[in-house]
């Protein structure tokens, strides 16, 4: 499943337009992370996000997915991976 998500996120880069897949699944994952982030307000709050911010957030998530794949392949991961992902998403959402 991780490899499929990584492939879909790579398709955003437009390396091979003929092989592009839908970004719906990765986009939903990123929006879920953004909506579920602490200090986001109550569950009824709406999310307003620009296209540029959404794509920047998708790139951050792409980084995290690829890092997780490497961690699983090598057996060596970072202790702060999850915290770093959330910090990077917060930073991206502010700009």
PDB file of C-alpha atoms in Angstrom:
ATOM      1  CA  UNK A   1       0.000   0.000   0.000  1.00  0.00           C
ATOM      2  CA  UNK A   2       2.848   2.395   0.845  1.00  0.00           C
ATOM      3  CA  UNK A   3       4.384   1.826  -2.570  1.00  0.00           C
ATOM      4  CA  UNK A   4       1.056   2.641  -4.243  1.00  0.00           C
ATOM      5  CA  UNK A   5       0.742   5.880  -2.282  1.00  0.00           C
ATOM      6  CA  UNK A   6       4.353   6.761  -3.111  1.00  0.00           C
ATOM      7  CA  UNK A   7       3.700   6.099  -6.800  1.00  0.00           C
ATOM      8  CA  UNK A   8       0.580   8.285  -6.758  1.00  0.00           C
ATOM      9  CA  UNK A   9       2.471  11.084  -5.020  1.00  0.00           C
ATOM     10  CA  UNK A  10       5.295  10.826  -7.559  1.00  0.00           C
ATOM     11  CA  UNK A  11       2.740  11.187 -10.348  1.00  0.00           C
ATOM     12  CA  UNK A  12       2.096  14.728  -9.120  1.00  0.00           C
ATOM     13  CA  UNK A  13       5.563  15.647 -10.311  1.00  0.00           C
ATOM     14  CA  UNK A  14       4.402  15.000 -13.866  1.00  0.00           C
ATOM     15  CA  UNK A  15       7.482  13.000 -14.788  1.00  0.00           C
ATOM     16  CA  UNK A  16       5.483  10.853 -17.186  1.00  0.00           C
ATOM     17  CA  UNK A  17       2.096  12.331 -18.056  1.00  0.00           C
ATOM     18  CA  UNK A  18       0.953   9.069 -19.663  1.00  0.00           C
ATOM     19  CA  UNK A  19       1.422   7.243 -16.339  1.00  0.00           C
ATOM     20  CA  UNK A  20      -0.257   9.815 -14.102  1.00  0.00           C
ATOM     21  CA  UNK A  21      -2.751   8.450 -11.625  1.00  0.00           C
ATOM     22  CA  UNK A  22      -5.381  10.096  -9.503  1.00  0.00           C
ATOM     23  CA  UNK A  23      -4.158  12.153  -6.566  1.00  0.00           C
ATOM     24  CA  UNK A  24      -7.493  11.685  -4.773  1.00  0.00           C
ATOM     25  CA  UNK A  25      -6.198   9.129  -2.260  1.00  0.00           C
ATOM     26  CA  UNK A  26      -2.998  11.004  -1.301  1.00  0.00           C
ATOM     27  CA  UNK A  27      -4.936  14.278  -1.220  1.00  0.00           C
ATOM     28  CA  UNK A  28      -7.489  12.753   1.161  1.00  0.00           C
ATOM     29  CA  UNK A  29      -4.690  11.507   3.422  1.00  0.00           C
ATOM     30  CA  UNK A  30      -3.104  14.962   3.549  1.00  0.00           C
ATOM     31  CA  UNK A  31      -6.433  16.694   4.181  1.00  0.00           C
ATOM     32  CA  UNK A  32      -7.191  14.208   6.955  1.00  0.00           C
ATOM     33  CA  UNK A  33      -3.820  14.996   8.559  1.00  0.00           C
ATOM     34  CA  UNK A  34      -4.408  18.736   8.231  1.00  0.00           C
ATOM     35  CA  UNK A  35      -7.935  18.529   9.644  1.00  0.00           C
ATOM     36  CA  UNK A  36      -6.864  16.242  12.468  1.00  0.00           C
ATOM     37  CA  UNK A  37      -3.886  18.346  13.496  1.00  0.00           C
ATOM     38  CA  UNK A  38      -3.995  19.752  17.051  1.00  0.00           C
ATOM     39  CA  UNK A  39      -5.120  23.359  17.471  1.00  0.00           C
ATOM     40  CA  UNK A  40      -7.250  23.143  14.366  1.00  0.00           C
ATOM     41  CA  UNK A  41     -10.478  24.004  16.165  1.00  0.00           C
ATOM     42  CA  UNK A  42     -13.614  21.984  16.534  1.00  0.00           C
ATOM     43  CA  UNK A  43     -14.677  19.191  14.198  1.00  0.00           C
ATOM     44  CA  UNK A  44     -17.207  21.477  12.500  1.00  0.00           C
ATOM     45  CA  UNK A  45     -14.615  23.984  11.335  1.00  0.00           C
ATOM     46  CA  UNK A  46     -14.061  24.232   7.628  1.00  0.00           C
ATOM     47  CA  UNK A  47     -10.732  23.979   5.889  1.00  0.00           C
ATOM     48  CA  UNK A  48      -9.696  26.579   3.377  1.00  0.00           C
ATOM     49  CA  UNK A  49      -6.533  25.757   1.491  1.00  0.00           C
ATOM     50  CA  UNK A  50      -5.020  27.197  -1.636  1.00  0.00           C
ATOM     51  CA  UNK A  51      -3.963  24.958  -4.493  1.00  0.00           C
ATOM     52  CA  UNK A  52      -0.321  25.909  -3.913  1.00  0.00           C
ATOM     53  CA  UNK A  53      -0.544  24.999  -0.223  1.00  0.00           C
ATOM     54  CA  UNK A  54      -2.263  21.710  -1.026  1.00  0.00           C
ATOM     55  CA  UNK A  55       0.482  20.730  -3.464  1.00  0.00           C
ATOM     56  CA  UNK A  56       3.170  21.808  -0.979  1.00  0.00           C
ATOM     57  CA  UNK A  57       1.483  19.650   1.664  1.00  0.00           C
ATOM     58  CA  UNK A  58       1.358  16.735  -0.756  1.00  0.00           C
ATOM     59  CA  UNK A  59       5.109  17.126  -1.317  1.00  0.00           C
ATOM     60  CA  UNK A  60       5.703  17.063   2.441  1.00  0.00           C
ATOM     61  CA  UNK A  61       3.612  13.912   2.714  1.00  0.00           C
ATOM     62  CA  UNK A  62       5.499  12.424  -0.249  1.00  0.00           C
ATOM     63  CA  UNK A  63       8.735  13.007   1.656  1.00  0.00           C
ATOM     64  CA  UNK A  64       7.300  11.251   4.716  1.00  0.00           C
ATOM     65  CA  UNK A  65       6.017   8.257   2.724  1.00  0.00           C
ATOM     66  CA  UNK A  66       9.319   7.801   0.923  1.00  0.00           C
ATOM     67  CA  UNK A  67      11.157   8.106   4.236  1.00  0.00           C
ATOM     68  CA  UNK A  68       8.908   5.420   5.740  1.00  0.00           C
ATOM     69  CA  UNK A  69       9.636   3.098   2.810  1.00  0.00           C
ATOM     70  CA  UNK A  70      13.378   3.572   3.339  1.00  0.00           C
ATOM     71  CA  UNK A  71      12.942   2.980   7.074  1.00  0.00           C
ATOM     72  CA  UNK A  72      11.148  -0.291   6.417  1.00  0.00           C
ATOM     73  CA  UNK A  73      13.745  -1.423   3.890  1.00  0.00           C
ATOM     74  CA  UNK A  74      16.749  -0.559   6.019  1.00  0.00           C
ATOM     75  CA  UNK A  75      15.292  -1.129   9.461  1.00  0.00           C
ATOM     76  CA  UNK A  76      16.724   2.219  10.553  1.00  0.00           C
ATOM     77  CA  UNK A  77      14.366   5.099  11.129  1.00  0.00           C
ATOM     78  CA  UNK A  78      14.296   8.461  12.774  1.00  0.00           C
ATOM     79  CA  UNK A  79      12.803   8.925  16.210  1.00  0.00           C
ATOM     80  CA  UNK A  80      11.075  12.162  15.265  1.00  0.00           C
ATOM     81  CA  UNK A  81       9.617  11.187  11.887  1.00  0.00           C
ATOM     82  CA  UNK A  82       5.959  11.671  12.862  1.00  0.00           C
ATOM     83  CA  UNK A  83       6.619  14.913  14.731  1.00  0.00           C
ATOM     84  CA  UNK A  84       8.690  16.232  11.841  1.00  0.00           C
ATOM     85  CA  UNK A  85       5.928  15.403   9.353  1.00  0.00           C
ATOM     86  CA  UNK A  86       3.321  17.252  11.402  1.00  0.00           C
ATOM     87  CA  UNK A  87       5.641  20.241  11.906  1.00  0.00           C
ATOM     88  CA  UNK A  88       6.346  20.417   8.166  1.00  0.00           C
ATOM     89  CA  UNK A  89       2.614  20.227   7.379  1.00  0.00           C
ATOM     90  CA  UNK A  90       1.860  22.984   9.894  1.00  0.00           C
ATOM     91  CA  UNK A  91       4.613  25.154   8.420  1.00  0.00           C
ATOM     92  CA  UNK A  92       3.312  24.563   4.902  1.00  0.00           C
ATOM     93  CA  UNK A  93      -0.271  25.356   5.903  1.00  0.00           C
ATOM     94  CA  UNK A  94       0.798  28.716   7.379  1.00  0.00           C
ATOM     95  CA  UNK A  95       2.288  29.904   4.099  1.00  0.00           C
TER      96      UNK A  95
END
